[in-house]
Amino acid sequence: GEDVEQSLFLSVREGDSSVINCTYTDSSSTYLYWYKQEPGAGLQLLTYIFSNMDMKQDQRLTVLLNKKDKHLSLRIADTQTGDSAIYFCAESNYGQNFVFGPGTRLSVLP
Amino acid sequence: DTGVSQDPRHKITKRGQNVTFRCDPISEHNRLYWYRQTLGQGPEFLTYFQNEAQLEKSRLLSDRFSAERPKGSFSTLEIQRTEQGDSAMYLCASSPERTHSTDTQYFGPGTRLTVL
């Protein structure tokens, strides 16, 4: 079946850039997403990218997609302590068959 | 609209009891999803409705689990004869169905189930 993998932990210093990586297996994925989950809270959609795009930028967030390698990354510029959370990569096929990764816990050190 | 709501937020039950959770999606969202999330894991898909029709069920959804969305608005998820392994956060999400859209999902806060 489909699988989404992520590294589990990332630590960065405040002000640095964070890069969270994700790989997926389903070549029929049409949309790829990044969600943020803070402690005790639900998942918040951060950004998404359609599978025919290579890059999408949204303020401090940059998403890069390498469809050939099935690799997705999320770059957070000027990382702040408020960015500390768990980040989930997810894929879907036209809004069906959503598959989430295990999440990457981002810790931002002062 | 205040977003997706779920009730209750927390449920503690004894093994063998039945529990029912409710999800109210964002109004006019015709897709509704249920997920289960255990500690340290991402959400695992359980089932999905388009309007009142249940279109997909995961093999994770044993026969003790049943979900309904009778009028195409709110949904209920029932777990019968609960087991300790059912302890998890149960998440609901909704999305609009629009042509050429992202079909992005909006998540509720979840119901945390603890089975003693």
PDB file of C-alpha atoms in Angstrom:
ATOM      1  CA  GLY A   1       0.000   0.000   0.000  1.00  0.00           C
ATOM      2  CA  GLU A   2       0.912   3.650  -0.074  1.00  0.00           C
ATOM      3  CA  ASP A   3       3.502   4.848   2.406  1.00  0.00           C
ATOM      4  CA  VAL A   4       4.778   8.240   3.516  1.00  0.00           C
ATOM      5  CA  GLU A   5       8.015   8.537   5.464  1.00  0.00           C
ATOM      6  CA  GLN A   6       9.597  11.377   7.376  1.00  0.00           C
ATOM      7  CA  SER A   7      12.508  11.783   9.738  1.00  0.00           C
ATOM      8  CA  LEU A   8      11.126  11.923  13.254  1.00  0.00           C
ATOM      9  CA  PHE A   9      13.116  14.785  14.820  1.00  0.00           C
ATOM     10  CA  LEU A  10      14.730  18.053  13.778  1.00  0.00           C
ATOM     11  CA  SER A  11      16.367  20.706  15.945  1.00  0.00           C
ATOM     12  CA  VAL A  12      17.315  24.165  14.694  1.00  0.00           C
ATOM     13  CA  ARG A  13      18.361  27.437  16.268  1.00  0.00           C
ATOM     14  CA  GLU A  14      15.985  30.385  16.273  1.00  0.00           C
ATOM     15  CA  GLY A  15      16.498  32.470  13.141  1.00  0.00           C
ATOM     16  CA  ASP A  16      17.917  29.605  11.097  1.00  0.00           C
ATOM     17  CA  SER A  17      16.066  27.852   8.283  1.00  0.00           C
ATOM     18  CA  SER A  18      14.420  24.497   8.898  1.00  0.00           C
ATOM     19  CA  VAL A  19      14.065  21.871   6.198  1.00  0.00           C
ATOM     20  CA  ILE A  20      11.702  18.977   6.799  1.00  0.00           C
ATOM     21  CA  ASN A  21      11.821  16.131   4.308  1.00  0.00           C
ATOM     22  CA  CYS A  22       9.255  13.575   3.226  1.00  0.00           C
ATOM     23  CA  THR A  23       9.202  10.686   0.776  1.00  0.00           C
ATOM     24  CA  TYR A  24       6.130   8.942  -0.566  1.00  0.00           C
ATOM     25  CA  THR A  25       5.460   5.906  -2.692  1.00  0.00           C
ATOM     26  CA  ASP A  26       2.154   6.543  -4.479  1.00  0.00           C
ATOM     27  CA  SER A  27       2.931   7.798  -7.965  1.00  0.00           C
ATOM     28  CA  SER A  28      -0.743   8.636  -8.507  1.00  0.00           C
ATOM     29  CA  SER A  29      -0.734  11.270  -5.761  1.00  0.00           C
ATOM     30  CA  THR A  30      -2.266  14.472  -7.031  1.00  0.00           C
ATOM     31  CA  TYR A  31      -1.861  16.696  -4.004  1.00  0.00           C
ATOM     32  CA  LEU A  32       0.767  16.795  -1.297  1.00  0.00           C
ATOM     33  CA  TYR A  33       0.262  18.644   1.949  1.00  0.00           C
ATOM     34  CA  TRP A  34       2.046  19.888   5.012  1.00  0.00           C
ATOM     35  CA  TYR A  35       0.142  20.025   8.281  1.00  0.00           C
ATOM     36  CA  LYS A  36       1.252  21.408  11.635  1.00  0.00           C
ATOM     37  CA  GLN A  37       0.152  20.001  14.982  1.00  0.00           C
ATOM     38  CA  GLU A  38       0.873  21.827  18.197  1.00  0.00           C
ATOM     39  CA  PRO A  39       0.580  20.081  21.565  1.00  0.00           C
ATOM     40  CA  GLY A  40      -3.046  19.328  22.423  1.00  0.00           C
ATOM     41  CA  ALA A  41      -4.329  20.842  19.196  1.00  0.00           C
ATOM     42  CA  GLY A  42      -5.753  19.493  15.959  1.00  0.00           C
ATOM     43  CA  LEU A  43      -3.961  19.444  12.643  1.00  0.00           C
ATOM     44  CA  GLN A  44      -3.641  22.764  10.876  1.00  0.00           C
ATOM     45  CA  LEU A  45      -3.117  22.856   7.132  1.00  0.00           C
ATOM     46  CA  LEU A  46      -0.007  24.893   6.376  1.00  0.00           C
ATOM     47  CA  THR A  47       0.336  24.564   2.641  1.00  0.00           C
ATOM     48  CA  TYR A  48      -0.134  22.159  -0.230  1.00  0.00           C
ATOM     49  CA  ILE A  49       1.231  21.607  -3.699  1.00  0.00           C
ATOM     50  CA  PHE A  50      -0.284  20.081  -6.781  1.00  0.00           C
ATOM     51  CA  SER A  51       1.728  17.252  -8.257  1.00  0.00           C
ATOM     52  CA  ASN A  52       2.494  19.080 -11.516  1.00  0.00           C
ATOM     53  CA  MET A  53       4.298  21.871  -9.641  1.00  0.00           C
ATOM     54  CA  ASP A  54       7.937  21.899  -8.575  1.00  0.00           C
ATOM     55  CA  MET A  55       7.840  24.658  -6.025  1.00  0.00           C
ATOM     56  CA  LYS A  56       5.432  26.765  -4.066  1.00  0.00           C
ATOM     57  CA  GLN A  57       6.275  29.696  -1.814  1.00  0.00           C
ATOM     58  CA  ASP A  58       3.980  31.120   0.818  1.00  0.00           C
ATOM     59  CA  GLN A  59       5.553  33.780   3.053  1.00  0.00           C
ATOM     60  CA  ARG A  60       8.176  31.979   5.173  1.00  0.00           C
ATOM     61  CA  LEU A  61       7.255  28.573   3.762  1.00  0.00           C
ATOM     62  CA  THR A  62       8.741  27.033   0.624  1.00  0.00           C
ATOM     63  CA  VAL A  63       7.613  23.644  -0.633  1.00  0.00           C
ATOM     64  CA  LEU A  64       9.782  21.740  -3.099  1.00  0.00           C
ATOM     65  CA  LEU A  65       8.512  18.683  -4.947  1.00  0.00           C
ATOM     66  CA  ASN A  66      10.680  16.218  -6.861  1.00  0.00           C
ATOM     67  CA  LYS A  67       8.085  14.008  -8.460  1.00  0.00           C
ATOM     68  CA  LYS A  68      10.654  11.733 -10.083  1.00  0.00           C
ATOM     69  CA  ASP A  69      12.166  10.869  -6.703  1.00  0.00           C
ATOM     70  CA  LYS A  70       8.829  11.194  -4.878  1.00  0.00           C
ATOM     71  CA  HIS A  71      10.448  13.619  -2.459  1.00  0.00           C
ATOM     72  CA  LEU A  72       8.763  16.584  -0.813  1.00  0.00           C
ATOM     73  CA  SER A  73      10.349  19.160   1.450  1.00  0.00           C
ATOM     74  CA  LEU A  74       9.161  22.057   3.566  1.00  0.00           C
ATOM     75  CA  ARG A  75      11.545  24.915   4.250  1.00  0.00           C
ATOM     76  CA  ILE A  76      10.702  27.363   7.015  1.00  0.00           C
ATOM     77  CA  ALA A  77      12.751  30.548   6.799  1.00  0.00           C
ATOM     78  CA  ASP A  78      13.729  32.485   9.932  1.00  0.00           C
ATOM     79  CA  THR A  79      12.414  29.751  12.223  1.00  0.00           C
ATOM     80  CA  GLN A  80      10.819  31.036  15.425  1.00  0.00           C
ATOM     81  CA  THR A  81      10.075  29.334  18.732  1.00  0.00           C
ATOM     82  CA  GLY A  82       6.393  29.393  17.775  1.00  0.00           C
ATOM     83  CA  ASP A  83       7.227  27.061  14.916  1.00  0.00           C
ATOM     84  CA  SER A  84       8.012  24.269  17.388  1.00  0.00           C
ATOM     85  CA  ALA A  85       5.453  21.564  16.611  1.00  0.00           C
ATOM     86  CA  ILE A  86       5.003  18.287  14.783  1.00  0.00           C
ATOM     87  CA  TYR A  87       4.867  18.601  11.003  1.00  0.00           C
ATOM     88  CA  PHE A  88       3.004  15.980   8.978  1.00  0.00           C
ATOM     89  CA  CYS A  89       3.447  15.323   5.312  1.00  0.00           C
ATOM     90  CA  ALA A  90       0.376  13.869   3.569  1.00  0.00           C
ATOM     91  CA  GLU A  91      -0.670  12.840   0.086  1.00  0.00           C
ATOM     92  CA  SER A  92      -3.992  12.286  -1.599  1.00  0.00           C
ATOM     93  CA  ASN A  93      -5.426  11.294  -4.924  1.00  0.00           C
ATOM     94  CA  TYR A  94      -8.052  13.910  -5.741  1.00  0.00           C
ATOM     95  CA  GLY A  95      -9.192  14.142  -2.153  1.00  0.00           C
ATOM     96  CA  GLN A  96      -9.350  10.432  -1.566  1.00  0.00           C
ATOM     97  CA  ASN A  97      -6.924   7.960  -0.071  1.00  0.00           C
ATOM     98  CA  PHE A  98      -5.259  10.432   2.248  1.00  0.00           C
ATOM     99  CA  VAL A  99      -2.060   8.981   3.707  1.00  0.00           C
ATOM    100  CA  PHE A 100      -0.089  10.773   6.411  1.00  0.00           C
ATOM    101  CA  GLY A 101       3.512  10.379   7.443  1.00  0.00           C
ATOM    102  CA  PRO A 102       4.525   9.761  11.063  1.00  0.00           C
ATOM    103  CA  GLY A 103       5.365  13.414  11.644  1.00  0.00           C
ATOM    104  CA  THR A 104       8.600  15.322  12.249  1.00  0.00           C
ATOM    105  CA  ARG A 105       8.968  16.952  15.643  1.00  0.00           C
ATOM    106  CA  LEU A 106      10.634  20.331  15.128  1.00  0.00           C
ATOM    107  CA  SER A 107      12.368  21.836  18.150  1.00  0.00           C
ATOM    108  CA  VAL A 108      13.511  25.432  17.903  1.00  0.00           C
ATOM    109  CA  LEU A 109      16.324  26.306  20.292  1.00  0.00           C
ATOM    110  CA  PRO A 110      16.771  29.897  21.506  1.00  0.00           C
TER     111      PRO A 110
ATOM    112  CA  ASP B   1     -18.617  29.146  10.724  1.00  0.00           C
ATOM    113  CA  THR B   2     -16.421  27.977  13.565  1.00  0.00           C
ATOM    114  CA  GLY B   3     -14.809  25.008  11.870  1.00  0.00           C
ATOM    115  CA  VAL B   4     -15.078  21.286  12.469  1.00  0.00           C
ATOM    116  CA  SER B   5     -16.303  20.392  15.940  1.00  0.00           C
ATOM    117  CA  GLN B   6     -16.147  17.081  17.763  1.00  0.00           C
ATOM    118  CA  ASP B   7     -17.898  15.868  20.858  1.00  0.00           C
ATOM    119  CA  PRO B   8     -16.874  14.778  23.408  1.00  0.00           C
ATOM    120  CA  ARG B   9     -13.298  16.012  23.585  1.00  0.00           C
ATOM    121  CA  HIS B  10     -12.372  13.288  26.044  1.00  0.00           C
ATOM    122  CA  LYS B  11     -13.924   9.929  26.816  1.00  0.00           C
ATOM    123  CA  ILE B  12     -12.830   7.411  29.418  1.00  0.00           C
ATOM    124  CA  THR B  13     -14.544   4.058  29.325  1.00  0.00           C
ATOM    125  CA  LYS B  14     -14.115   0.554  30.621  1.00  0.00           C
ATOM    126  CA  ARG B  15     -13.170  -2.305  28.369  1.00  0.00           C
ATOM    127  CA  GLY B  16     -16.218  -3.897  26.795  1.00  0.00           C
ATOM    128  CA  GLN B  17     -18.363  -0.756  26.807  1.00  0.00           C
ATOM    129  CA  ASN B  18     -19.707   0.933  23.698  1.00  0.00           C
ATOM    130  CA  VAL B  19     -18.812   4.524  22.876  1.00  0.00           C
ATOM    131  CA  THR B  20     -20.107   6.983  20.289  1.00  0.00           C
ATOM    132  CA  PHE B  21     -18.416  10.127  19.023  1.00  0.00           C
ATOM    133  CA  ARG B  22     -19.939  12.927  17.025  1.00  0.00           C
ATOM    134  CA  CYS B  23     -18.435  15.166  14.365  1.00  0.00           C
ATOM    135  CA  ASP B  24     -19.989  18.319  12.943  1.00  0.00           C
ATOM    136  CA  PRO B  25     -18.211  19.330   9.746  1.00  0.00           C
ATOM    137  CA  ILE B  26     -17.917  22.789   8.275  1.00  0.00           C
ATOM    138  CA  SER B  27     -21.307  23.546   6.769  1.00  0.00           C
ATOM    139  CA  GLU B  28     -21.581  22.804   3.068  1.00  0.00           C
ATOM    140  CA  HIS B  29     -18.556  20.515   3.169  1.00  0.00           C
ATOM    141  CA  ASN B  30     -19.837  17.342   1.622  1.00  0.00           C
ATOM    142  CA  ARG B  31     -16.797  15.179   2.357  1.00  0.00           C
ATOM    143  CA  LEU B  32     -16.194  13.895   5.873  1.00  0.00           C
ATOM    144  CA  TYR B  33     -13.334  11.734   7.089  1.00  0.00           C
ATOM    145  CA  TRP B  34     -12.544   9.837  10.271  1.00  0.00           C
ATOM    146  CA  TYR B  35      -8.978   9.125  11.356  1.00  0.00           C
ATOM    147  CA  ARG B  36      -7.323   7.521  14.338  1.00  0.00           C
ATOM    148  CA  GLN B  37      -4.091   8.890  15.743  1.00  0.00           C
ATOM    149  CA  THR B  38      -1.974   7.124  18.345  1.00  0.00           C
ATOM    150  CA  LEU B  39       0.889   8.704  20.229  1.00  0.00           C
ATOM    151  CA  GLY B  40       3.870   9.429  18.024  1.00  0.00           C
ATOM    152  CA  GLN B  41       2.078   8.513  14.812  1.00  0.00           C
ATOM    153  CA  GLY B  42       0.379  10.345  12.018  1.00  0.00           C
ATOM    154  CA  PRO B  43      -3.370  10.072  11.486  1.00  0.00           C
ATOM    155  CA  GLU B  44      -4.505   6.741  10.055  1.00  0.00           C
ATOM    156  CA  PHE B  45      -7.462   6.824   7.714  1.00  0.00           C
ATOM    157  CA  LEU B  46     -10.559   4.980   8.933  1.00  0.00           C
ATOM    158  CA  THR B  47     -13.454   5.926   6.682  1.00  0.00           C
ATOM    159  CA  TYR B  48     -14.789   8.599   4.362  1.00  0.00           C
ATOM    160  CA  PHE B  49     -18.237   9.916   3.420  1.00  0.00           C
ATOM    161  CA  GLN B  50     -19.371  11.914   0.482  1.00  0.00           C
ATOM    162  CA  ASN B  51     -22.677  13.360   1.592  1.00  0.00           C
ATOM    163  CA  GLU B  52     -24.467  10.464   3.284  1.00  0.00           C
ATOM    164  CA  ALA B  53     -22.698   7.733   1.331  1.00  0.00           C
ATOM    165  CA  GLN B  54     -19.824   5.887   2.996  1.00  0.00           C
ATOM    166  CA  LEU B  55     -17.456   5.488   0.063  1.00  0.00           C
ATOM    167  CA  GLU B  56     -14.373   3.977   1.590  1.00  0.00           C
ATOM    168  CA  LYS B  57     -13.454   2.016   4.695  1.00  0.00           C
ATOM    169  CA  SER B  58      -9.981   1.102   5.841  1.00  0.00           C
ATOM    170  CA  ARG B  59      -9.165  -2.452   6.785  1.00  0.00           C
ATOM    171  CA  LEU B  60      -8.336  -0.900  10.176  1.00  0.00           C
ATOM    172  CA  LEU B  61     -12.073  -0.475  10.658  1.00  0.00           C
ATOM    173  CA  SER B  62     -13.017  -3.777  12.276  1.00  0.00           C
ATOM    174  CA  ASP B  63     -16.615  -4.913  12.567  1.00  0.00           C
ATOM    175  CA  ARG B  64     -16.725  -3.340  16.035  1.00  0.00           C
ATOM    176  CA  PHE B  65     -16.516   0.082  14.379  1.00  0.00           C
ATOM    177  CA  SER B  66     -19.408   1.670  12.558  1.00  0.00           C
ATOM    178  CA  ALA B  67     -19.825   5.151  11.174  1.00  0.00           C
ATOM    179  CA  GLU B  68     -22.893   6.931   9.892  1.00  0.00           C
ATOM    180  CA  ARG B  69     -23.756  10.228   8.310  1.00  0.00           C
ATOM    181  CA  PRO B  70     -27.518   9.898   7.925  1.00  0.00           C
ATOM    182  CA  LYS B  71     -28.399  13.318   6.556  1.00  0.00           C
ATOM    183  CA  GLY B  72     -25.103  14.200   4.973  1.00  0.00           C
ATOM    184  CA  SER B  73     -24.263  16.678   7.732  1.00  0.00           C
ATOM    185  CA  PHE B  74     -22.950  15.461  11.099  1.00  0.00           C
ATOM    186  CA  SER B  75     -21.432  12.016  11.503  1.00  0.00           C
ATOM    187  CA  THR B  76     -21.147   9.521  14.336  1.00  0.00           C
ATOM    188  CA  LEU B  77     -18.479   6.918  14.941  1.00  0.00           C
ATOM    189  CA  GLU B  78     -19.429   4.066  17.267  1.00  0.00           C
ATOM    190  CA  ILE B  79     -17.047   1.549  18.763  1.00  0.00           C
ATOM    191  CA  GLN B  80     -18.657  -1.521  20.279  1.00  0.00           C
ATOM    192  CA  ARG B  81     -17.063  -3.733  22.919  1.00  0.00           C
ATOM    193  CA  THR B  82     -14.106  -1.399  23.319  1.00  0.00           C
ATOM    194  CA  GLU B  83     -10.635  -2.837  23.797  1.00  0.00           C
ATOM    195  CA  GLN B  84      -7.575  -1.217  25.331  1.00  0.00           C
ATOM    196  CA  GLY B  85      -6.018  -1.060  21.878  1.00  0.00           C
ATOM    197  CA  ASP B  86      -8.789   1.318  20.832  1.00  0.00           C
ATOM    198  CA  SER B  87      -7.294   4.025  23.055  1.00  0.00           C
ATOM    199  CA  ALA B  88      -6.310   6.826  20.681  1.00  0.00           C
ATOM    200  CA  MET B  89      -7.264  10.263  19.433  1.00  0.00           C
ATOM    201  CA  TYR B  90     -10.132  10.052  16.924  1.00  0.00           C
ATOM    202  CA  LEU B  91      -9.981  12.870  14.430  1.00  0.00           C
ATOM    203  CA  CYS B  92     -12.655  14.097  12.088  1.00  0.00           C
ATOM    204  CA  ALA B  93     -11.998  16.229   9.017  1.00  0.00           C
ATOM    205  CA  SER B  94     -14.162  17.736   6.325  1.00  0.00           C
ATOM    206  CA  SER B  95     -13.523  19.123   2.896  1.00  0.00           C
ATOM    207  CA  PRO B  96     -15.551  20.676   0.108  1.00  0.00           C
ATOM    208  CA  GLU B  97     -15.780  18.870  -3.176  1.00  0.00           C
ATOM    209  CA  ARG B  98     -14.862  21.329  -5.862  1.00  0.00           C
ATOM    210  CA  THR B  99     -13.616  20.546  -9.315  1.00  0.00           C
ATOM    211  CA  HIS B 100      -9.919  21.249  -9.708  1.00  0.00           C
ATOM    212  CA  SER B 101      -9.566  22.076  -6.046  1.00  0.00           C
ATOM    213  CA  THR B 102      -7.075  20.864  -3.536  1.00  0.00           C
ATOM    214  CA  ASP B 103      -9.759  19.049  -1.585  1.00  0.00           C
ATOM    215  CA  THR B 104      -7.833  20.116   1.465  1.00  0.00           C
ATOM    216  CA  GLN B 105      -9.132  18.830   4.730  1.00  0.00           C
ATOM    217  CA  TYR B 106      -9.960  20.838   7.783  1.00  0.00           C
ATOM    218  CA  PHE B 107      -9.531  18.949  11.013  1.00  0.00           C
ATOM    219  CA  GLY B 108     -11.475  19.067  14.237  1.00  0.00           C
ATOM    220  CA  PRO B 109      -9.787  19.045  17.654  1.00  0.00           C
ATOM    221  CA  GLY B 110     -10.304  15.313  18.091  1.00  0.00           C
ATOM    222  CA  THR B 111     -11.858  13.044  20.705  1.00  0.00           C
ATOM    223  CA  ARG B 112      -9.351  11.387  22.993  1.00  0.00           C
ATOM    224  CA  LEU B 113     -10.526   7.902  23.976  1.00  0.00           C
ATOM    225  CA  THR B 114      -9.025   6.069  26.928  1.00  0.00           C
ATOM    226  CA  VAL B 115     -10.110   2.484  27.481  1.00  0.00           C
ATOM    227  CA  LEU B 116      -9.326   1.184  30.966  1.00  0.00           C
TER     228      LEU B 116
END
